[in-house]
């Protein structure tokens, strides 16, 4: 779906707050809207006035939910005072404690295994963030403990401060067994608990949490069935996450925790959702689960030997697997709803690519639409999965599949991609840039997608230019899709935005640099040179500016084409393209560039010989270019027309004059021109040949030659 009006209002409100345009209102926003606005506000934390304008949050929002990630660097005393002091927080997520120096303490020990860890006092952290009301009402606390060590006794200190706490999630905290037991004892009212990666060997004591409905003990390896005895006393448990270690699993070492669970001969009768990714499980074990747990609704089998298991019909159960296209979509959708898309989602995206490439599985129109929607959501929300999701999108648009999507779906696709480009542009901390991804540009270069609406072309061309500039010095990375988009669509942009793009010297410079690289190393194909010359030609036509401001870059362009003509002297097809383009753009250049083009007479000999290839495309390019130059410097003197009909007549005259001509080895470079001069019927043809011989032919007896320069509308005689 496209952004709703509400979504757009939320984004605009957040932007107005962070820029200082919105400072107060007659009434604060409601809780739900406030939380969404604040979430969006944090996406602008790199704005230079972010901290200053956060003081206005207290006048505008009623925030109850705050999630702070490592990307938000502005967490300091001032931020805490402005945000937390005036708000009644009931849900708090801290995912960046490692990066926020204001919360760090000096470690008391220097054990080798604790090197690189930072000491954090959780109660002290919360005292800096929460006001007394928030302490009383906080229901959910999530903390990422990676590379952190918590001060001893923190649980006992924290418990009295948070009497309403129901959810405690300590992700990758690696807590010692005594700390975990302290949690059991001091937070008896918990309904959700995550202690993944904790250093415990059993669940002794967990029966004290009689209200527990959800438990996450991922990456804890239990060695025997007795280690899980007290787990079965949790009669209200509906969600159990007992996943193994992904890295160990990839090395063939699957977790045995699920096996011990089943060996006990006991069950959790109310269990509805079991997540056992990266565990060892067989067909028999799965059947035992089904027989003993009648209320199961989902079982996560990703990363297990049964991850391609077919669905089980007739009992209202869904397996999270990737056996079919539909299974892949369902599994990703569930992960997304839980906001737990992780690294092991990549195999599912790879499987989608495999199925789409294979073409054997029958995929419905509805499934294609569902896949498109999921991939659009992934690229907008999960930066680390964008590359793989883009590969899926690329395949969704192959083989004319794009035409099966509705107008709204294609617009959603383009808007989602552009939205990610904008996110990256605003976010310094994203390193795997989506804009550099070939698959993205293959999607955007699909004609059905790109031409969904004319308004798309402006934005896509602008970002294609940015992408091109980022890779201008990569001689082995032609970045063909972005080049193709610019080559084919620059002249389809709206007048104002097209001219603004063409008058951005950075873009023309980047294209010329790439053109120089390809010509020097000859790494680009004929198609690549065609794209580049098309882009250059269109940029000059759209630019429509011959002022002194462009003198330097126009001279650079002339020099680039000089070199390319010499470098491609053994590739007549490519040389012809270069010649034709130079002839088309020289009239759009600054007068100095035009004079410089004529200043180096030696380069002319690298291509004039192709005029002898009668009736060839090379000959045509040479004749048209040469006449363009001839008419440019003699237009007022001779009143020369330079249109398509004149070029056609000229070409016909040249070809008639060369009928039967065979060049002798002793003939000079300009022998063909001399032949044309003798046999030509048109005065224009004769004038052009005289001009060539007078100004460029070898063996001139005069030490000085003259050239009429009328490029800037003033008659001059240049002496060489």
XYZ file of C-alpha atoms in Angstrom:
720
model
C 0.000 0.000 0.000
C 1.019 3.594 -0.579
C 1.367 5.938 2.363
C -2.000 6.892 3.777
C -2.900 10.490 4.477
C -2.294 9.718 8.156
C 1.198 8.389 7.398
C 2.045 11.513 5.450
C 0.738 13.739 8.241
C 2.879 11.876 10.779
C 6.015 12.323 8.668
C 5.269 15.992 8.058
C 4.600 16.640 11.743
C 7.909 15.043 12.750
C 9.762 17.051 10.127
C 8.166 20.302 11.304
C 9.140 19.562 14.904
C 12.773 18.778 14.134
C 13.144 21.854 11.908
C 11.532 24.119 14.496
C 8.510 25.032 12.378
C 6.126 23.490 14.921
C 6.724 24.515 18.536
C 3.342 24.507 20.239
C -0.309 23.603 19.679
C -3.654 24.160 21.389
C -3.865 20.451 22.210
C -1.370 17.600 22.331
C -1.735 14.649 19.983
C -3.278 11.427 21.307
C -1.041 8.639 22.614
C -1.069 6.406 19.527
C -0.338 9.237 17.113
C 2.252 10.746 19.458
C 4.195 7.489 19.575
C 4.231 7.256 15.780
C 5.329 10.876 15.391
C 8.083 10.418 17.969
C 9.305 7.264 16.212
C 9.515 9.220 12.966
C 11.154 12.133 14.780
C 14.045 9.912 15.853
C 14.775 9.173 12.193
C 15.873 12.808 11.914
C 18.391 12.639 14.773
C 21.210 13.753 12.460
C 19.492 17.084 11.798
C 21.718 19.899 13.145
C 18.849 21.334 15.201
C 17.561 17.997 16.491
C 18.572 18.453 20.143
C 17.528 22.077 20.259
C 14.049 21.462 18.878
C 13.379 18.334 20.946
C 12.421 20.696 23.758
C 9.161 21.320 21.907
C 8.097 17.670 22.184
C 6.613 18.302 25.632
C 4.221 20.876 24.147
C 3.037 18.693 21.286
C 3.160 14.973 22.049
C 1.894 12.482 24.621
C 4.602 9.849 24.302
C 4.343 6.496 26.093
C 6.637 4.346 23.929
C 10.293 5.104 23.201
C 12.829 2.933 21.379
C 16.373 4.301 21.157
C 18.807 2.638 18.745
C 22.526 3.014 18.131
C 21.813 5.314 15.186
C 20.604 7.975 17.607
C 23.824 9.562 18.800
C 22.285 12.537 20.606
C 21.408 10.698 23.830
C 22.796 12.925 26.581
C 21.602 14.596 29.784
C 19.950 17.371 27.816
C 18.066 14.908 25.598
C 16.887 12.871 28.595
C 15.697 15.981 30.388
C 13.763 17.309 27.386
C 12.159 14.010 26.346
C 11.653 11.832 29.381
C 10.949 14.306 32.159
C 7.634 15.447 30.657
C 6.381 12.073 29.389
C 4.717 9.097 31.055
C 6.628 6.174 29.534
C 5.124 2.677 29.674
C 7.356 0.975 27.054
C 11.107 1.570 26.780
C 13.627 -0.038 24.436
C 17.356 0.688 24.784
C 19.318 -0.748 21.865
C 22.359 1.511 21.886
C 23.790 1.593 25.404
C 27.159 0.516 24.041
C 27.353 3.761 22.039
C 26.144 6.250 24.657
C 29.094 7.316 26.778
C 26.978 9.083 29.385
C 25.904 5.665 30.724
C 29.298 3.946 30.818
C 31.213 3.064 33.985
C 34.799 1.937 34.386
C 34.982 -1.888 34.585
C 36.189 -3.176 37.917
C 37.893 -6.248 36.450
C 40.141 -6.877 33.494
C 39.450 -10.564 32.855
C 40.440 -11.580 29.352
C 36.912 -12.741 28.495
C 35.510 -9.351 29.517
C 37.916 -7.304 27.398
C 36.057 -4.888 25.143
C 32.936 -4.871 27.300
C 31.474 -1.773 28.900
C 30.068 -1.622 32.407
C 26.533 -0.252 32.728
C 24.402 0.455 35.805
C 20.847 -0.211 34.593
C 19.041 1.406 37.575
C 21.202 4.527 37.193
C 20.456 4.629 33.453
C 16.711 4.529 34.074
C 16.946 7.166 36.798
C 18.364 9.544 34.187
C 15.528 8.735 31.820
C 12.326 8.107 33.743
C 10.336 10.434 35.946
C 8.607 9.028 39.080
C 5.346 8.426 37.216
C 7.108 6.474 34.475
C 8.861 4.303 37.060
C 5.486 3.368 38.503
C 3.826 2.687 35.141
C 6.587 1.135 33.016
C 5.283 -2.195 31.718
C 7.861 -3.126 29.105
C 11.666 -2.844 29.207
C 13.934 -4.123 26.433
C 17.726 -3.823 26.569
C 20.308 -5.088 24.095
C 23.197 -6.372 26.151
C 25.753 -7.020 23.407
C 29.258 -6.059 24.609
C 27.842 -4.850 27.917
C 28.357 -5.939 31.485
C 25.769 -4.957 34.098
C 26.849 -3.926 37.605
C 26.299 -6.535 40.323
C 23.022 -6.308 42.204
C 21.227 -4.381 39.452
C 18.185 -6.678 39.521
C 17.576 -6.219 43.241
C 17.898 -2.441 42.876
C 15.643 -2.260 39.833
C 12.748 -4.453 40.959
C 11.309 -2.047 43.589
C 11.503 0.814 41.094
C 9.357 -0.976 38.469
C 6.315 -2.424 40.243
C 4.232 -2.637 37.031
C 6.825 -4.335 34.823
C 5.322 -7.173 32.759
C 7.804 -7.606 29.910
C 11.572 -7.836 30.402
C 13.727 -8.517 27.354
C 17.493 -8.760 27.783
C 18.749 -9.565 24.290
C 22.162 -11.269 24.053
C 22.880 -10.230 27.628
C 25.063 -13.247 28.526
C 23.937 -12.978 32.155
C 25.330 -15.311 34.780
C 23.095 -17.913 36.404
C 22.765 -16.036 39.705
C 21.501 -12.922 37.879
C 18.867 -14.947 36.024
C 17.700 -16.545 39.267
C 17.467 -13.077 40.797
C 15.127 -12.053 37.965
C 12.877 -15.021 38.731
C 12.742 -14.020 42.393
C 12.333 -10.258 42.039
C 9.937 -9.972 39.080
C 7.232 -12.565 39.845
C 4.577 -10.708 37.812
C 6.357 -10.975 34.468
C 4.280 -12.254 31.564
C 7.080 -12.058 28.957
C 10.782 -12.767 29.496
C 13.765 -12.967 27.153
C 17.127 -14.120 28.494
C 18.713 -15.262 25.227
C 22.423 -16.159 25.337
C 22.446 -16.184 29.128
C 25.077 -18.326 30.816
C 22.685 -20.763 32.440
C 22.638 -24.530 32.175
C 19.062 -25.121 33.362
C 15.754 -23.397 34.074
C 15.645 -24.141 37.775
C 13.644 -21.461 39.562
C 11.640 -20.307 36.568
C 8.479 -21.845 38.019
C 8.255 -18.733 40.224
C 7.072 -16.856 37.107
C 3.656 -18.485 37.151
C 2.095 -15.732 34.993
C 4.593 -16.165 32.180
C 2.992 -16.357 28.725
C 6.080 -15.900 26.547
C 9.634 -17.156 27.154
C 12.727 -16.731 24.974
C 15.705 -18.910 25.904
C 17.414 -18.834 22.495
C 21.057 -19.886 22.153
C 21.123 -21.525 25.573
C 22.309 -25.099 25.211
C 20.629 -27.450 27.672
C 22.520 -30.711 28.106
C 19.843 -33.025 29.493
C 16.089 -33.250 29.809
C 16.196 -32.574 33.573
C 17.489 -29.065 32.863
C 14.001 -28.209 31.576
C 11.914 -29.747 34.347
C 10.570 -26.491 35.810
C 9.643 -25.198 32.355
C 6.640 -27.531 32.337
C 5.237 -25.876 35.460
C 4.478 -22.733 33.417
C 0.883 -23.685 32.667
C 0.055 -20.331 31.016
C 2.951 -20.369 28.556
C 1.767 -19.790 24.988
C 5.007 -18.782 23.243
C 8.310 -20.650 23.600
C 11.428 -19.571 21.717
C 14.121 -22.206 22.022
C 16.232 -21.430 18.950
C 19.782 -22.688 18.469
C 22.885 -20.729 17.508
C 22.850 -19.769 13.826
C 26.635 -19.783 13.445
C 27.028 -23.188 15.079
C 24.144 -24.473 12.986
C 25.786 -23.339 9.742
C 28.771 -25.459 10.782
C 26.535 -28.494 11.191
C 26.080 -28.277 14.960
C 22.326 -28.144 15.613
C 20.956 -27.425 19.080
C 19.714 -30.430 21.088
C 17.393 -28.338 23.289
C 14.234 -29.379 21.463
C 15.273 -33.025 21.640
C 15.642 -32.768 25.434
C 12.271 -31.011 25.597
C 10.601 -33.977 23.875
C 12.579 -36.595 25.795
C 11.025 -35.362 29.031
C 7.700 -36.886 28.049
C 5.951 -33.747 29.305
C 4.206 -30.942 27.466
C 2.963 -27.386 27.719
C -0.764 -27.818 27.034
C -1.462 -24.128 26.285
C 1.511 -23.671 23.937
C 0.470 -22.001 20.670
C 3.738 -20.853 19.101
C 7.024 -22.768 19.112
C 10.159 -21.268 17.580
C 12.866 -23.901 17.267
C 15.040 -22.556 14.444
C 18.528 -24.100 14.176
C 17.504 -27.028 16.364
C 17.910 -30.684 15.518
C 14.487 -32.055 14.569
C 13.325 -35.109 12.656
C 10.022 -36.113 11.099
C 9.304 -38.317 14.129
C 10.019 -35.457 16.543
C 7.689 -33.175 14.626
C 4.930 -35.757 14.774
C 5.445 -36.152 18.524
C 5.070 -32.391 18.947
C 1.829 -32.452 17.021
C 0.489 -35.384 19.039
C 1.279 -33.844 22.443
C 0.506 -30.168 21.783
C -3.028 -29.872 20.396
C -3.148 -26.056 20.603
C -0.075 -25.348 18.468
C -0.749 -22.745 15.770
C 2.749 -22.140 14.394
C 6.082 -23.969 14.479
C 9.192 -22.188 13.202
C 11.360 -24.745 11.388
C 13.747 -22.342 9.641
C 17.370 -23.412 9.850
C 16.380 -26.979 10.687
C 16.504 -30.153 8.559
C 12.753 -29.690 8.008
C 12.831 -26.100 6.706
C 11.373 -27.275 3.377
C 8.690 -29.449 4.978
C 5.259 -29.301 3.299
C 2.376 -27.771 5.230
C 0.208 -29.990 7.415
C -3.463 -29.774 6.561
C -6.539 -30.347 8.643
C -5.578 -28.964 12.047
C -5.192 -25.170 11.762
C -1.400 -25.279 12.077
C 1.133 -23.339 9.998
C 4.759 -24.322 9.656
C 7.242 -21.506 9.130
C 9.205 -23.019 6.270
C 10.344 -22.165 2.762
C 9.287 -25.227 0.814
C 7.129 -23.337 -1.684
C 6.680 -19.764 -2.861
C 3.605 -19.425 -0.640
C 5.497 -20.841 2.365
C 8.291 -18.306 1.885
C 5.825 -15.421 1.787
C 3.960 -16.622 4.865
C 7.153 -17.079 6.885
C 8.502 -13.644 6.002
C 5.138 -12.062 6.752
C 5.051 -13.631 10.229
C 8.628 -12.549 10.954
C 7.787 -9.030 9.849
C 4.674 -8.843 12.017
C 6.786 -9.870 14.999
C 9.477 -7.413 13.919
C 12.051 -10.184 14.171
C 13.453 -10.256 10.643
C 17.028 -11.448 11.146
C 19.995 -12.695 9.179
C 18.412 -16.086 8.647
C 15.706 -14.424 6.586
C 18.260 -14.192 3.777
C 17.920 -17.890 2.851
C 14.188 -17.332 2.343
C 14.860 -14.408 0.005
C 17.392 -16.535 -1.857
C 14.785 -19.292 -2.158
C 12.294 -16.808 -3.629
C 14.901 -15.850 -6.241
C 15.525 -19.508 -6.996
C 11.816 -20.248 -7.471
C 11.303 -17.200 -9.696
C 14.364 -18.103 -11.788
C 13.365 -21.739 -12.102
C 9.855 -21.002 -13.345
C 8.568 -24.506 -12.602
C 6.305 -23.648 -9.682
C 2.982 -22.142 -10.658
C 2.717 -18.754 -8.960
C -0.615 -16.984 -8.815
C -1.194 -13.324 -9.549
C -2.165 -12.857 -5.892
C 1.100 -14.399 -4.700
C 3.142 -12.131 -6.963
C 1.331 -9.111 -5.542
C 1.876 -10.357 -2.001
C 5.571 -10.845 -2.674
C 5.874 -7.343 -4.115
C 4.227 -5.817 -1.054
C 6.474 -7.741 1.351
C 9.662 -6.807 -0.488
C 8.662 -3.136 -0.567
C 8.116 -3.236 3.183
C 11.443 -4.963 3.776
C 13.489 -2.453 1.792
C 11.841 0.414 3.637
C 12.301 -0.991 7.150
C 15.293 -3.364 7.210
C 18.459 -1.881 5.729
C 20.506 -5.081 6.183
C 18.065 -7.091 4.029
C 17.642 -4.539 1.257
C 20.174 -6.069 -1.108
C 18.533 -9.498 -1.115
C 15.040 -8.019 -1.281
C 16.135 -6.000 -4.323
C 17.209 -9.226 -6.036
C 13.714 -10.618 -5.476
C 12.143 -7.428 -6.852
C 14.371 -7.647 -9.913
C 13.061 -11.126 -10.650
C 9.478 -10.051 -10.043
C 9.896 -7.607 -12.926
C 11.631 -10.012 -15.313
C 9.996 -11.835 -18.192
C 7.284 -9.184 -18.525
C 5.934 -9.954 -15.037
C 5.761 -6.235 -14.237
C 2.762 -5.845 -16.537
C 0.711 -8.068 -14.226
C 0.997 -5.565 -11.378
C -1.621 -2.867 -10.994
C -0.888 0.828 -11.357
C -0.999 1.221 -7.561
C 1.419 -1.693 -7.047
C 3.944 -0.329 -9.525
C 3.699 3.100 -7.923
C 4.211 1.515 -4.509
C 7.346 -0.152 -5.856
C 8.841 3.075 -7.198
C 7.857 5.141 -4.162
C 9.369 2.536 -1.819
C 12.687 2.584 -3.667
C 12.821 6.369 -3.796
C 11.892 6.527 -0.115
C 14.916 4.345 0.681
C 17.153 6.597 -1.422
C 15.938 9.540 0.634
C 16.515 7.662 3.902
C 20.086 6.904 2.898
C 20.657 10.481 1.882
C 19.646 11.594 5.392
C 21.418 8.834 7.341
C 25.184 8.977 7.772
C 25.367 5.539 9.410
C 24.122 3.425 6.502
C 27.094 1.917 4.653
C 25.610 -0.650 2.258
C 24.004 1.915 0.031
C 20.872 0.775 -1.752
C 21.517 3.325 -4.488
C 24.631 1.354 -5.540
C 22.691 -1.875 -6.033
C 22.474 -3.080 -9.648
C 19.258 -5.007 -8.985
C 17.501 -1.811 -7.915
C 18.371 -0.109 -11.179
C 17.387 -3.150 -13.195
C 13.945 -2.819 -11.601
C 13.720 0.899 -12.295
C 14.920 0.496 -15.882
C 11.992 -1.797 -16.659
C 9.882 0.251 -19.078
C 6.581 -0.936 -17.618
C 7.660 0.133 -14.128
C 9.327 3.402 -15.080
C 6.523 4.652 -17.314
C 3.778 3.936 -14.782
C 3.495 7.683 -14.286
C 5.413 10.582 -15.909
C 6.139 12.013 -12.462
C 8.364 9.009 -11.727
C 10.849 9.832 -14.472
C 12.115 13.041 -12.863
C 12.954 11.431 -9.514
C 14.378 8.242 -11.030
C 16.653 10.178 -13.414
C 17.844 12.436 -10.593
C 18.799 9.469 -8.421
C 20.311 7.636 -11.394
C 22.581 10.658 -11.853
C 23.552 10.533 -8.166
C 24.287 6.808 -8.412
C 26.349 7.380 -11.527
C 28.394 10.107 -9.824
C 29.125 7.798 -6.882
C 30.723 5.223 -9.194
C 32.293 7.481 -11.812
C 35.847 6.251 -11.137
C 34.981 2.538 -11.198
C 36.358 1.576 -14.596
C 35.363 -2.073 -14.132
C 31.832 -1.228 -12.970
C 29.947 0.275 -15.913
C 26.728 0.555 -13.863
C 24.755 -0.139 -17.013
C 21.164 0.120 -15.663
C 21.649 3.674 -14.379
C 23.348 4.645 -17.643
C 20.482 3.143 -19.623
C 17.895 5.076 -17.610
C 19.680 8.392 -18.158
C 20.361 7.633 -21.804
C 16.741 6.818 -22.587
C 14.878 9.229 -20.316
C 16.783 12.480 -19.819
C 14.793 14.187 -22.549
C 11.539 12.882 -21.029
C 12.042 14.803 -17.795
C 9.976 17.875 -17.023
C 11.518 21.067 -18.408
C 12.539 22.649 -15.099
C 13.945 19.550 -13.411
C 15.619 18.348 -16.593
C 17.381 21.676 -17.052
C 18.388 21.761 -13.380
C 19.944 18.323 -13.787
C 21.705 19.235 -17.032
C 23.102 22.428 -15.523
C 24.659 20.557 -12.622
C 28.305 20.473 -13.684
C 29.063 17.601 -11.290
C 26.948 15.259 -13.380
C 28.488 16.161 -16.730
C 31.936 15.913 -15.139
C 31.147 12.425 -13.848
C 29.913 11.268 -17.250
C 33.020 12.665 -18.955
C 35.277 10.969 -16.395
C 33.595 7.632 -17.047
C 33.804 8.271 -20.798
C 37.549 8.978 -20.464
C 38.091 5.808 -18.431
C 36.274 3.629 -20.925
C 38.081 5.199 -23.872
C 41.520 4.927 -22.255
C 41.209 1.356 -20.954
C 38.627 0.338 -23.572
C 36.804 -1.637 -20.866
C 33.322 -0.492 -21.814
C 31.351 -2.212 -24.540
C 30.003 -0.481 -27.612
C 26.665 -0.374 -25.800
C 28.223 1.434 -22.821
C 29.815 4.048 -25.067
C 26.455 4.463 -26.758
C 24.795 5.156 -23.412
C 27.465 7.662 -22.397
C 27.422 9.563 -25.667
C 23.615 9.685 -25.565
C 23.756 11.109 -22.041
C 26.342 13.715 -23.038
C 24.357 14.721 -26.114
C 21.110 15.085 -24.173
C 22.756 16.981 -21.321
C 24.107 19.529 -23.795
C 20.821 19.885 -25.639
C 18.842 20.320 -22.408
C 21.437 22.604 -20.821
C 21.048 25.216 -23.560
C 23.748 27.439 -22.081
C 26.929 28.564 -23.889
C 28.097 31.099 -21.287
C 31.640 31.480 -19.947
C 30.566 29.543 -16.869
C 30.794 26.366 -18.949
C 34.061 27.155 -20.744
C 36.242 24.841 -18.659
C 33.984 21.801 -18.747
C 33.230 22.276 -22.463
C 36.952 22.327 -23.187
C 37.301 19.171 -21.101
C 34.554 17.591 -23.191
C 36.308 18.467 -26.452
C 39.552 16.999 -25.135
C 37.749 13.810 -24.055
C 36.266 13.350 -27.529
C 39.645 14.089 -29.178
C 41.233 11.296 -27.148
C 38.354 8.900 -27.720
C 38.523 9.367 -31.493
C 42.230 8.501 -31.411
C 41.804 5.588 -28.980
C 39.020 4.014 -31.029
C 40.775 4.315 -34.394
C 40.759 0.499 -34.635
C 37.099 0.267 -33.635
C 35.306 2.105 -36.409
C 31.835 1.380 -35.058
C 32.545 3.030 -31.712
C 34.556 5.814 -33.320
C 31.583 6.626 -35.547
C 29.320 6.987 -32.504
C 31.836 9.326 -30.865
C 32.181 11.399 -34.038
C 28.461 11.717 -34.558
C 27.929 12.837 -30.973
C 30.686 15.438 -31.102
C 29.176 16.859 -34.258
C 25.781 17.152 -32.553
C 27.007 18.857 -29.370
C 29.720 21.202 -30.605
C 27.143 23.823 -31.529
C 25.871 23.783 -27.929
C 29.283 24.560 -26.447
C 31.017 27.704 -25.304
C 32.894 29.550 -28.093
C 36.303 28.754 -26.583
C 35.606 25.038 -26.776
C 34.645 25.412 -30.416
C 37.934 27.155 -31.209
C 39.896 24.556 -29.256
C 38.279 21.815 -31.290
C 39.920 23.261 -34.387
C 43.201 24.037 -32.658
C 44.615 20.515 -32.830
C 44.570 19.537 -36.497
C 46.395 16.215 -36.041
C 43.481 14.323 -34.515
C 41.437 14.800 -37.731
C 43.534 12.210 -39.558
C 42.464 9.468 -37.083
C 39.015 9.286 -38.620
C 38.945 11.075 -42.004
C 40.079 7.861 -43.694
C 36.673 6.315 -42.906
C 35.128 8.619 -45.503
C 36.472 6.134 -48.067
C 34.289 3.264 -46.740
C 31.577 3.958 -49.265
C 27.961 3.372 -48.186
C 29.073 2.405 -44.663
C 27.723 3.825 -41.377
C 31.294 4.927 -40.601
C 31.350 7.059 -43.728
C 28.003 8.599 -42.834
C 29.183 9.574 -39.351
C 32.362 11.134 -40.736
C 30.552 13.137 -43.416
C 27.922 14.449 -41.008
C 30.492 15.392 -38.365
C 32.834 17.045 -40.858
C 30.010 19.050 -42.375
C 28.890 20.095 -38.881
C 32.361 21.499 -38.222
C 32.587 23.072 -41.651
C 29.222 24.800 -41.342
C 29.954 25.908 -37.771
C 33.009 27.960 -38.747
C 31.742 29.109 -42.144
C 28.013 29.557 -41.642
C 27.959 33.329 -42.058
C 30.575 33.479 -44.740
C 28.887 30.916 -46.966
C 25.330 31.001 -45.569
C 25.344 27.233 -45.085
C 22.265 25.314 -44.011
C 22.835 22.490 -41.530
C 19.709 20.404 -41.448
C 18.912 16.765 -42.114
C 17.972 17.318 -45.761
C 21.247 19.120 -46.502
C 23.217 16.344 -44.823
C 21.333 13.768 -46.874
C 22.142 15.541 -50.168
C 25.773 15.947 -49.129
C 26.128 12.276 -48.221
C 24.627 11.202 -51.546
C 27.039 13.454 -53.447
C 30.040 12.069 -51.524
C 28.991 8.487 -52.219
C 28.492 9.127 -55.920
C 31.910 10.770 -56.135
C 33.581 7.766 -54.517
C 31.917 5.128 -56.700
C 34.685 2.922 -58.051
C 37.374 4.597 -55.968
C 39.997 2.234 -54.577
C 42.615 3.671 -52.306
C 46.222 2.942 -53.220
C 48.754 2.139 -50.499
C 50.790 5.120 -51.591
C 47.830 7.461 -51.277
C 47.834 9.881 -48.394
C 45.210 10.075 -45.658
C 43.283 12.719 -47.568
C 43.330 11.029 -50.994
C 39.649 10.177 -50.731
C 38.803 13.805 -49.989
C 40.759 14.883 -53.067
C 38.792 12.364 -55.154
C 35.505 13.748 -53.847
C 36.633 17.297 -54.649
C 37.269 16.347 -58.285
C 33.993 14.475 -58.878
C 31.497 16.211 -56.574
C 28.479 17.895 -58.152
C 27.435 20.070 -55.221
C 29.218 23.329 -54.495
C 28.738 22.719 -50.783
C 30.558 19.386 -51.090
C 33.418 21.067 -52.939
C 33.655 23.897 -50.407
C 33.790 21.362 -47.573
C 36.536 19.327 -49.243
C 38.578 22.461 -49.936
C 38.177 23.445 -46.294
C 39.401 20.012 -45.133
C 42.447 20.046 -47.395
C 43.263 23.656 -46.617
C 43.174 23.232 -42.865
C 43.991 19.592 -42.084
C 45.758 17.905 -45.016
C 49.325 16.707 -44.616
C 52.215 18.091 -46.640
C 51.009 21.663 -46.808
C 53.626 23.886 -48.405
C 52.560 26.898 -46.399
C 53.956 27.079 -42.888
C 50.870 28.916 -41.798
C 47.264 28.125 -42.539
C 44.181 30.088 -41.781
C 40.759 29.165 -40.570
C 37.637 31.279 -40.547
C 36.197 31.305 -37.030
C 32.618 32.410 -36.786
C 31.724 30.253 -33.784
C 30.694 33.184 -31.620
C 29.160 35.235 -34.408
C 32.244 37.400 -35.022
C 34.435 36.960 -38.088
C 38.040 36.183 -37.053
C 41.081 34.778 -38.782
C 42.937 32.308 -36.595
C 46.601 31.668 -37.467
C 48.070 28.225 -36.717
